[in-house]
Amino acid sequence: DLMDTVGWDLIATATLSESVVVGDYYNTSDPKMAAMIGTTTSSVTSTLAAQSGVFDLPQFSPSATSSLLDNSYEYLHFGRTIASDDATSGRLTGYLKNELEVTYFGMIYVDDAYGGAFQQSTRQWVAARNMTMYSYAVKSGAAKREVDRALTFLQDNKVNYIVGVFYPTQYELIMGQAWLLGMAGEGKLWIFTAAMEPAVAGNSGEGSLDPQSPAAKATPGNMVFHDEGGLPGFPQYDRFLKDWRQISTDADALDYINSKAPPFVVQSLFSNGTVFAFNRTADYFLKNPSFIAAFTYDAVVALGLGACYAQGNLSLVQPVSFNLNNISRMDWNSTFTGASHHTHALASRFSGASGFVSFGPDDSYSRDPNTTYFVISNIREQRLGDGTLSFRKLPTHFLNVTTNEWTSYRNRTFIYPGDATEPPPDLPPPATVLLHLDPVARGICLALSALAMIASLFFLYFTISKREHRIVKASQPEFLILICIGCLLMASTIIPLSMDTKVASERGCDVACQSKFWLISIGFCLAFTALFSKLWRVNRVMKNSHGFKKVKVTPLDVIVPGAILLGCNILVLILWTVMSPLIWELKTLQYDEFGRPKVQIGGCTSHDDGNALAYIGSLLAIDGIAILITLWQAYEARHITTDLSESKYIGLAVVAIFEASFIGVPVIYIVNDQPNAVLFLSSAIIFVSVLAILGFLFGPKYRAYWKKEGLSPSVPHGQYQPGANARRHDSQEVIRLHQEIARLKKELEDAQIGAPETAATIGLTERDARDASS
């Protein structure tokens, strides 16, 4: 007998109670109910399954998929020939992540046993696969306001993939509002489960909507994902389909089926709400059946085999052949309980309409998901002759039970909403902000670099052009030239510092990352090793003069220590460049709600930060040694009060560099995420360092040169006239110079060393020595 569980589920429950108490097991004309097949929905099935268990009736469903029905304590004799929602949600999430590369999606589900169980199963799979899902429940009779809240919730969370777990009666409202809110159509993909199939295909394979309705506009290109059970072209399904169509020519079969119609009419599963009576004509069986038909056939076979197993006490492990003549008559001794019938039905394994059928694993009441076909169907539209818009589901892919891989069905292509052949992204386009250097800040820093470089070149030109002048020559021009070159390299460091991908290629930025360390390190070391060598030469001359020794110290005699430090610097830089070079890479400062970069900044980094720190530490140590030995030589020369003494100026230069670094470096660390501030502070430190070295070392010499030359342009170079100089100098300075000259003359006389001889030791000409002694 057939019971109406769709339109009259309460009456169906009452009918079940009546059926189990009427009839006679031994009266074939009015037999007592021995088993149930159905129902199609999980919510009704859960009610009947609890009741059938009480009455010791096995119940097998072809389409109730709720995972809650696997509860063997509540549903004692339940079984199903379709996979559970847990299996379906597992395949669905696997398809999304592995095939479509989707890890972020939403779900609208009906708030009942079916929808709730599907949502819970999906949430577990989402957690296991490290995905993200936002879900919202709606009641089966939800009004527009509740549907709008659900859709707005998903819209606020910016999902592009939505899984729809609801019934055909809700389809037009939900999809219509989704279209109006921009949550359906191009750039979105709705994935419907098996419960939604009748809304888009129906039992005839076609469904229709008003072409102008929002729901009709939202429908094309979406997906139906479910356990199909088989497709044309699959051997078992083709055999079933052949027998299905033969019913259309069997009048007796049609009469028998229609005689089992429920006594009540039900509402159509289509969205137009037309009322129809249960009447199966020949045309009905000429069309392809829904997936429920194949699973229903398999449910009948499973219960039949279970009865054979239970009645004959046959093996639960291996299928056997039956002689129907031997088991056609049952007597009291061959009866079996519903529990035994249920157990043996679950143990059956056979080739059915939906493929090879087995149940389990792990004592599950559900179909083994590895023995059934999961199918992806594309919802396509077609206009009928009467102007209506028809929709059909077109299978495009299936999960091969042999290879467990998704396979194209008949080489069909899935067409996504908006006639797209590529799936939409699961997330909205990222709004990444890349922080570039401000053009004004870049310009200011390059101007500082230019000023420092001009100053370096100016004093380099001054040193070379005036190298025979007494003031320049007494200051050892060879080392002054090296100091100018070192400052020039330091000043040019600002150029690679000001580069980013806005003004250079990524490869150019890679080169800039490494070059700035070459320039600053070699330039700094060159300047301070030149200062060290220059001071050491003066100290050696002055110490030997106090010991009444004649000694000649050339630049080559004092350049070796500085050359060793410079060589160590270059060696470290070469090893760094070859073994662990710096590269330009984007660093993320902020992430959006999806964990994607929101604010990024370009910077130099190394694949091995530990090695980079080691190389930087080595360079700092080498340059630190250069500073220390320079300060040591300056300390040794502190008592030299002639114009050859530069210890005071070197000390002032080092103090200026230290102060700039002491303030600037910590601030750079604090504002590390602000490229403009980092660039300006770094450039300022370099600018101050270069000007401190040039200003304190070349400033006094240049000032003295112009004071001397301003006296009388006609006076030859190297001849000093105190009388004329006194007119241009402060009286105290004149007195100091006369006292210095007198002291030097006394030292020369006491040492009995002629002025020309001593002059040779410090690199002065004979004429300059005479001028100094006079």
PDB file of C-alpha atoms in Angstrom, residues 40-44 66 108-116 138-141 164-174 192-199 269:
ATOM      1  CA  THR A  40      11.616  10.566   0.494  1.00  0.00           C
ATOM      2  CA  THR A  41      12.262  13.270   3.103  1.00  0.00           C
ATOM      3  CA  SER A  42      14.348  12.988   6.242  1.00  0.00           C
ATOM      4  CA  SER A  43      11.948  14.916   8.457  1.00  0.00           C
ATOM      5  CA  VAL A  44       9.017  12.519   7.810  1.00  0.00           C
ATOM      6  CA  SER A  66      19.953  12.908   7.203  1.00  0.00           C
ATOM      7  CA  ILE A 108      21.292  28.420   3.601  1.00  0.00           C
ATOM      8  CA  TYR A 109      19.590  25.377   5.086  1.00  0.00           C
ATOM      9  CA  VAL A 110      16.111  24.460   6.164  1.00  0.00           C
ATOM     10  CA  ASP A 111      15.718  24.266   9.907  1.00  0.00           C
ATOM     11  CA  ASP A 112      14.611  20.644  10.245  1.00  0.00           C
ATOM     12  CA  ALA A 113      16.152  17.194  10.669  1.00  0.00           C
ATOM     13  CA  TYR A 114      17.412  17.086   7.102  1.00  0.00           C
ATOM     14  CA  GLY A 115      18.854  20.597   6.893  1.00  0.00           C
ATOM     15  CA  GLY A 116      20.300  20.616  10.391  1.00  0.00           C
ATOM     16  CA  VAL A 138      15.467  29.324   7.619  1.00  0.00           C
ATOM     17  CA  LYS A 139      12.196  27.699   8.571  1.00  0.00           C
ATOM     18  CA  SER A 140      10.383  25.579   6.012  1.00  0.00           C
ATOM     19  CA  GLY A 141       7.664  28.229   5.726  1.00  0.00           C
ATOM     20  CA  GLY A 164      21.268  25.520  -0.817  1.00  0.00           C
ATOM     21  CA  VAL A 165      19.786  22.866   1.472  1.00  0.00           C
ATOM     22  CA  PHE A 166      16.052  23.513   1.289  1.00  0.00           C
ATOM     23  CA  TYR A 167      12.898  22.279  -0.442  1.00  0.00           C
ATOM     24  CA  PRO A 168      11.280  23.058  -3.799  1.00  0.00           C
ATOM     25  CA  THR A 169       8.482  25.036  -2.150  1.00  0.00           C
ATOM     26  CA  GLN A 170      11.104  27.541  -0.943  1.00  0.00           C
ATOM     27  CA  TYR A 171      13.008  27.794  -4.194  1.00  0.00           C
ATOM     28  CA  GLU A 172      11.253  30.667  -5.926  1.00  0.00           C
ATOM     29  CA  LEU A 173      11.255  32.917  -2.852  1.00  0.00           C
ATOM     30  CA  ILE A 174      14.891  32.310  -1.881  1.00  0.00           C
ATOM     31  CA  PHE A 192      21.769  22.558  -4.561  1.00  0.00           C
ATOM     32  CA  THR A 193      21.469  19.201  -2.853  1.00  0.00           C
ATOM     33  CA  ALA A 194      19.188  16.323  -3.820  1.00  0.00           C
ATOM     34  CA  ALA A 195      16.159  17.819  -2.062  1.00  0.00           C
ATOM     35  CA  MET A 196      16.123  20.706  -4.510  1.00  0.00           C
ATOM     36  CA  GLU A 197      16.160  18.643  -7.701  1.00  0.00           C
ATOM     37  CA  PRO A 198      12.403  18.699  -8.335  1.00  0.00           C
ATOM     38  CA  ALA A 199      12.394  22.511  -8.358  1.00  0.00           C
ATOM     39  CA  LEU A 269       6.457  19.521  -6.300  1.00  0.00           C
TER      40      LEU A 269
END
